[in-house]
C-alpha positions as a printed NumPy array, in Angstrom:
array([[124.379,  83.91 , 115.642],
       [124.645,  83.202, 111.873],
       [123.188,  84.355, 108.654],
       [120.397,  82.363, 107.341],
       [120.961,  81.384, 103.766],
       [117.774,  80.263, 102.077],
       [117.268,  77.924,  99.041],
       [114.972,  79.264,  96.709],
       [111.841,  77.148,  95.326],
       [110.641,  77.68 ,  91.739],
       [107.253,  77.601,  90.304],
       [106.081,  76.996,  86.573],
       [103.587,  79.297,  84.903],
       [102.074,  79.775,  81.587],
       [103.429,  83.25 ,  81.53 ],
       [106.883,  82.342,  82.75 ],
       [110.399,  82.152,  80.922],
       [114.104,  81.294,  81.483],
       [115.222,  84.395,  82.708],
       [115.787,  83.325,  86.228],
       [118.343,  80.982,  84.816],
       [119.664,  82.978,  82.148],
       [119.924,  86.247,  84.358],
       [120.523,  84.941,  87.872],
       [122.064,  81.185,  87.232],
       [119.47 ,  79.203,  88.694],
       [118.524,  75.711,  87.9  ],
       [114.786,  76.101,  86.816],
       [112.497,  73.202,  86.265],
       [111.479,  74.374,  82.497],
       [111.387,  77.225,  79.989],
       [108.315,  78.569,  81.431],
       [109.508,  79.145,  84.982],
       [107.655,  82.084,  86.465],
       [108.52 ,  82.528,  89.888],
       [111.372,  82.107,  92.322],
       [110.223,  81.917,  95.782],
       [113.574,  82.874,  97.215],
       [112.772,  83.479, 100.947],
       [109.408,  81.483, 102.023],
       [107.971,  80.425, 104.806],
       [104.579,  79.6  , 102.813],
       [103.174,  75.581, 103.098],
       [102.836,  76.25 ,  98.931],
       [106.427,  76.817,  98.631],
       [108.498,  76.228, 101.793],
       [112.086,  77.422, 101.86 ],
       [115.082,  75.377, 103.393],
       [118.356,  76.487, 105.186],
       [121.395,  75.712, 103.415],
       [124.461,  75.28 , 105.655],
       [125.019,  76.118, 108.93 ],
       [123.761,  74.799, 112.22 ],
       [120.272,  74.815, 110.787],
       [120.984,  73.045, 107.636],
       [118.07 ,  71.453, 106.032],
       [115.641,  72.866, 108.364],
       [112.611,  74.584, 106.931],
       [112.001,  78.576, 107.472],
       [108.691,  77.113, 109.118],
       [110.004,  74.51 , 111.485],
       [112.672,  77.722, 112.312],
       [109.943,  80.127, 112.852],
       [108.28 ,  77.426, 115.517],
       [111.258,  76.134, 117.497],
       [113.659,  79.242, 117.305],
       [111.312,  82.38 , 117.594],
       [114.177,  84.356, 119.354],
       [115.875,  84.128, 115.326],
       [112.895,  86.207, 114.126],
       [112.777,  88.555, 117.359],
       [109.626,  86.826, 118.681],
       [107.561,  88.387, 115.992],
       [104.023,  87.782, 116.463],
       [101.732,  85.329, 114.395],
       [102.161,  81.312, 113.659],
       [103.794,  82.057, 110.472],
       [106.712,  83.72 , 108.548],
       [104.996,  86.918, 107.639],
       [107.05 ,  88.171, 104.451],
       [107.425,  86.286, 101.519],
       [110.171,  87.504,  98.677],
       [109.681,  86.246,  95.101],
       [111.503,  87.249,  91.722],
       [108.813,  87.015,  89.1  ],
       [110.226,  86.623,  85.481],
       [106.799,  87.582,  82.95 ],
       [108.011,  86.383,  79.655],
       [103.981,  87.045,  78.977],
       [101.593,  89.201,  80.583],
       [100.197,  88.034,  83.558],
       [ 96.599,  87.96 ,  84.18 ],
       [ 94.482,  90.833,  85.586],
       [ 94.426,  90.402,  89.131],
       [ 93.594,  91.885,  92.675],
       [ 94.384,  90.331,  96.248],
       [ 92.061,  90.716,  99.073],
       [ 93.131,  91.867, 102.514],
       [ 93.557,  90.243, 105.983],
       [ 90.149,  90.582, 106.979],
       [ 88.541,  89.162, 103.934],
       [ 90.893,  86.322, 103.297],
       [ 90.733,  85.475, 106.603],
       [ 86.953,  84.954, 106.409],
       [ 87.005,  83.857, 102.839],
       [ 89.987,  81.866, 102.396],
       [ 90.356,  79.49 , 105.352],
       [ 92.18 ,  81.87 , 107.549],
       [ 94.901,  82.922, 105.194],
       [ 96.419,  86.209, 105.212],
       [ 95.587,  88.682, 102.855],
       [ 98.345,  90.039, 100.524],
       [ 99.87 ,  93.602, 100.42 ],
       [102.954,  93.294,  98.051],
       [105.536,  95.673,  96.455],
       [107.703,  95.436,  93.262],
       [111.266,  96.648,  92.569],
       [111.25 ,  96.247,  88.56 ],
       [114.886,  94.42 ,  88.118],
       [114.716,  94.823,  84.196],
       [112.25 ,  95.548,  81.515],
       [111.923,  95.365,  77.827],
       [111.537,  98.832,  75.841],
       [108.099, 100.433,  75.837],
       [106.594,  97.601,  78.458],
       [103.883,  98.748,  80.464],
       [102.573,  97.361,  83.678],
       [ 98.834,  97.642,  84.845],
       [ 98.142,  99.431,  88.183],
       [ 94.451, 100.502,  88.833],
       [ 91.192, 100.737,  86.768],
       [ 89.466, 103.642,  85.074],
       [ 86.02 , 103.344,  86.802],
       [ 84.368, 105.9  ,  89.194],
       [ 82.633, 103.422,  91.677],
       [ 82.075, 100.454,  92.709],
       [ 78.677, 100.181,  90.622],
       [ 80.708, 101.   ,  87.357],
       [ 83.322,  98.022,  88.251],
       [ 80.944,  95.49 ,  88.167],
       [ 79.511,  96.96 ,  84.933],
       [ 82.957,  97.045,  83.356],
       [ 83.808,  93.464,  84.518],
       [ 80.656,  91.784,  83.541],
       [ 80.368,  93.473,  80.404],
       [ 84.342,  92.64 ,  79.379],
       [ 84.871,  96.225,  78.866],
       [ 88.587,  95.708,  79.643],
       [ 90.027,  98.602,  77.413],
       [ 87.583, 101.034,  79.232],
       [ 88.595,  99.52 ,  82.479],
       [ 92.444,  98.957,  82.995],
       [ 94.793, 101.318,  83.864],
       [ 98.476, 100.83 ,  82.126],
       [101.279, 103.005,  83.046],
       [104.862, 102.858,  81.352],
       [107.571, 101.07 ,  82.718],
       [110.999, 101.502,  83.085],
       [114.521,  99.742,  85.013],
       [114.312, 100.787,  89.023],
       [110.538, 101.716,  88.875],
       [108.958, 100.706,  92.503],
       [105.679, 100.242,  92.962],
       [103.381,  99.334,  96.21 ],
       [100.186,  97.129,  95.495],
       [ 97.745,  97.3  ,  98.429],
       [ 94.715,  94.835,  98.766],
       [ 92.181,  96.001,  96.06 ],
       [ 94.102,  97.369,  93.696],
       [ 93.975,  95.746,  90.367],
       [ 97.02 ,  95.029,  88.75 ],
       [ 99.313,  92.876,  86.13 ],
       [102.876,  92.453,  85.29 ],
       [103.063,  92.726,  81.614],
       [105.237,  90.433,  79.454],
       [108.924,  91.28 ,  79.209],
       [109.399,  92.264,  82.901],
       [111.612,  90.849,  85.874],
       [110.571,  92.297,  89.294],
       [111.511,  91.268,  93.004],
       [108.488,  91.342,  94.93 ],
       [108.166,  91.885,  98.622],
       [104.88 ,  90.667,  99.886],
       [102.655,  89.259, 102.934],
       [103.125,  85.429, 102.91 ],
       [ 99.879,  84.696, 100.973],
       [ 99.331,  82.988,  98.023],
       [ 95.484,  84.078,  97.604],
       [ 95.358,  85.746,  94.051],
       [ 91.871,  86.267,  92.649],
       [ 91.988,  86.659,  88.602],
       [ 89.64 ,  89.36 ,  87.22 ],
       [ 90.429,  88.481,  83.479],
       [ 93.176,  86.377,  81.914],
       [ 92.619,  86.95 ,  78.074],
       [ 90.649,  83.881,  77.195],
       [ 94.064,  81.799,  77.934],
       [ 93.781,  78.248,  77.682],
       [ 95.723,  76.005,  80.157],
       [ 95.539,  72.201,  79.245],
       [ 93.17 ,  73.271,  76.922],
       [ 90.45 ,  74.538,  79.299],
       [ 90.112,  78.32 ,  80.512],
       [ 92.098,  79.322,  83.533],
       [ 89.937,  79.678,  86.719],
       [ 88.412,  83.249,  86.982],
       [ 87.533,  84.829,  90.33 ],
       [ 84.785,  87.404,  89.358],
       [ 82.685,  87.599,  92.287],
       [ 85.277,  87.821,  94.941],
       [ 86.999,  90.337,  92.588],
       [ 84.189,  92.633,  92.618],
       [ 83.924,  92.129,  96.356],
       [ 87.576,  93.399,  96.755],
       [ 88.646,  95.986,  94.212],
       [ 88.566,  99.55 ,  95.887],
       [ 87.155, 102.209,  93.718],
       [ 87.972, 104.829,  92.456],
       [ 91.467, 103.548,  92.438],
       [ 93.802, 105.635,  94.326],
       [ 97.635, 105.482,  93.985],
       [ 99.253, 104.302,  97.024],
       [101.188, 106.9  ,  98.635],
       [105.039, 106.178,  98.467],
       [107.739, 108.386,  98.867],
       [111.11 , 107.142,  97.691],
       [113.878, 108.665,  99.967],
       [117.809, 108.535,  99.063],
       [120.566, 109.17 , 101.327],
       [124.508, 108.497, 100.727],
       [126.183, 106.262, 103.645],
       [129.828, 105.598, 103.913],
       [130.49 , 102.426, 101.474],
       [126.626, 102.502, 100.176],
       [123.829, 104.504,  98.428],
       [120.708, 104.07 , 100.178],
       [117.093, 103.823,  99.047],
       [114.007, 103.901, 101.172],
       [111.758, 102.392,  99.085],
       [108.429, 101.996, 101.355],
       [107.205, 101.504, 104.821],
       [103.551, 100.176, 105.188],
       [101.914,  98.136, 108.207],
       [103.399,  95.122, 106.889],
       [107.038,  95.687, 105.971],
       [109.633,  97.763, 105.384],
       [111.832,  97.841, 102.162],
       [115.339,  99.352, 101.459],
       [117.868,  99.159,  98.558],
       [121.58 ,  99.319,  99.239],
       [124.213,  99.853,  96.62 ],
       [127.398,  98.914,  98.197],
       [130.649, 100.332,  96.491],
       [133.3  ,  99.292,  99.048],
       [132.713,  98.638, 102.745],
       [129.425,  98.909, 104.286],
       [128.569,  98.058, 107.723],
       [125.211,  98.238, 109.353],
       [123.261,  97.408, 112.489],
       [120.286,  94.927, 112.255],
       [118.066,  95.008, 115.216],
       [114.636,  95.108, 115.284],
       [113.142,  91.477, 114.305],
       [114.835,  89.879, 111.536],
       [115.712,  90.987, 107.947],
       [115.38 ,  89.51 , 104.411],
       [118.083,  90.067, 101.972],
       [118.375,  89.697,  98.187],
       [121.637,  90.282,  96.037],
       [120.297,  91.433,  92.876],
       [123.163,  92.689,  91.268],
       [127.053,  92.197,  91.586],
       [128.878,  90.108,  93.965],
       [130.971,  90.89 ,  97.222],
       [131.598,  89.246, 100.711],
       [128.869,  89.062, 103.563],
       [130.534,  88.546, 106.984],
       [133.22 ,  86.487, 105.264],
       [131.016,  84.796, 103.046],
       [131.199,  85.325,  99.484],
       [127.719,  86.165,  97.768],
       [126.364,  87.081,  94.291],
       [123.416,  87.979,  92.324],
       [120.772,  85.509,  93.187],
       [121.557,  84.776,  96.636],
       [119.188,  85.225,  99.581],
       [119.238,  85.395, 103.113],
       [117.939,  86.237, 106.52 ],
       [120.111,  88.302, 109.174],
       [118.394,  87.364, 112.404],
       [117.075,  89.741, 114.835],
       [119.593,  91.302, 117.103],
       [122.353,  90.26 , 114.94 ],
       [124.128,  93.712, 115.449],
       [126.467,  95.006, 112.861],
       [126.766,  93.276, 109.633],
       [129.579,  93.829, 107.321],
       [129.521,  94.194, 103.406],
       [132.25 ,  94.614, 101.26 ],
       [132.476,  94.464,  97.28 ],
       [130.339,  96.063,  94.438],
       [127.015,  94.622,  94.838],
       [123.104,  95.748,  94.554],
       [120.441,  94.587,  97.648],
       [116.954,  94.664,  98.676],
       [116.211,  94.359, 102.541],
       [112.996,  94.158, 103.987],
       [111.726,  93.401, 107.494],
       [108.377,  93.103, 109.284],
       [106.518,  95.82 , 110.703],
       [104.552,  95.637, 114.283]])
């Protein structure tokens, strides 16, 4: 059984920049590249396997043709999508639906539960998480009357912060932020407000009615408990487990061996370099450890974020 290295797909955005090239060394399409879809089986940005016996196959094809690689995980699509987001400018104030709402209103799409690990940010940066409305009626009143200063809840940000963003949570990544995002494989975003920006001379589409439908009120911060432990060869930080995914960070110093058995694991090298199962890897490399792989050996000085789907 072999590791599955995935070629990223890049997305330009009105708020994007050049850090995906400057920090990770990727070849990006322009100076306004906002997203690296690092491990993606989504039709809007399908990743391909690079090297090995599945070279050139898309992740979607592997999901259909080789289900044992993913532990026979249920569903007709790859459940998780891993991104790196370079927000040179502010993203829109937005919210995502849950599975039930997206299934009815978005042609059977998955909803979008996601989480963010802050890779870097400029000093003084904030991030939008939640809102100040006391109930649904006040959510609607504040949105329809453009009371953005009263509505939006901002919190300070620093490198290494972690946030779980559940469906119905108002949020926005602000300019000067670089984030690794683990999310359900969904491309459904409802824009509540976009600062009256123009794209190609026209205001960007908003989704006010859908947003009012799905925003949870009052805002309740997600209950995540970060747990740290020292392991032989690595410092382990468990970031979150929810119904869709479990996410962990490993800072490896020397030799670290871990058994990977249940389902499959997404791995993103976010810093440093080293060797995985005899293969050189460095910051910006992404791969999948197939289900049932067994012990996987890492060596070097590197940091990685791992995720696997939950049943």
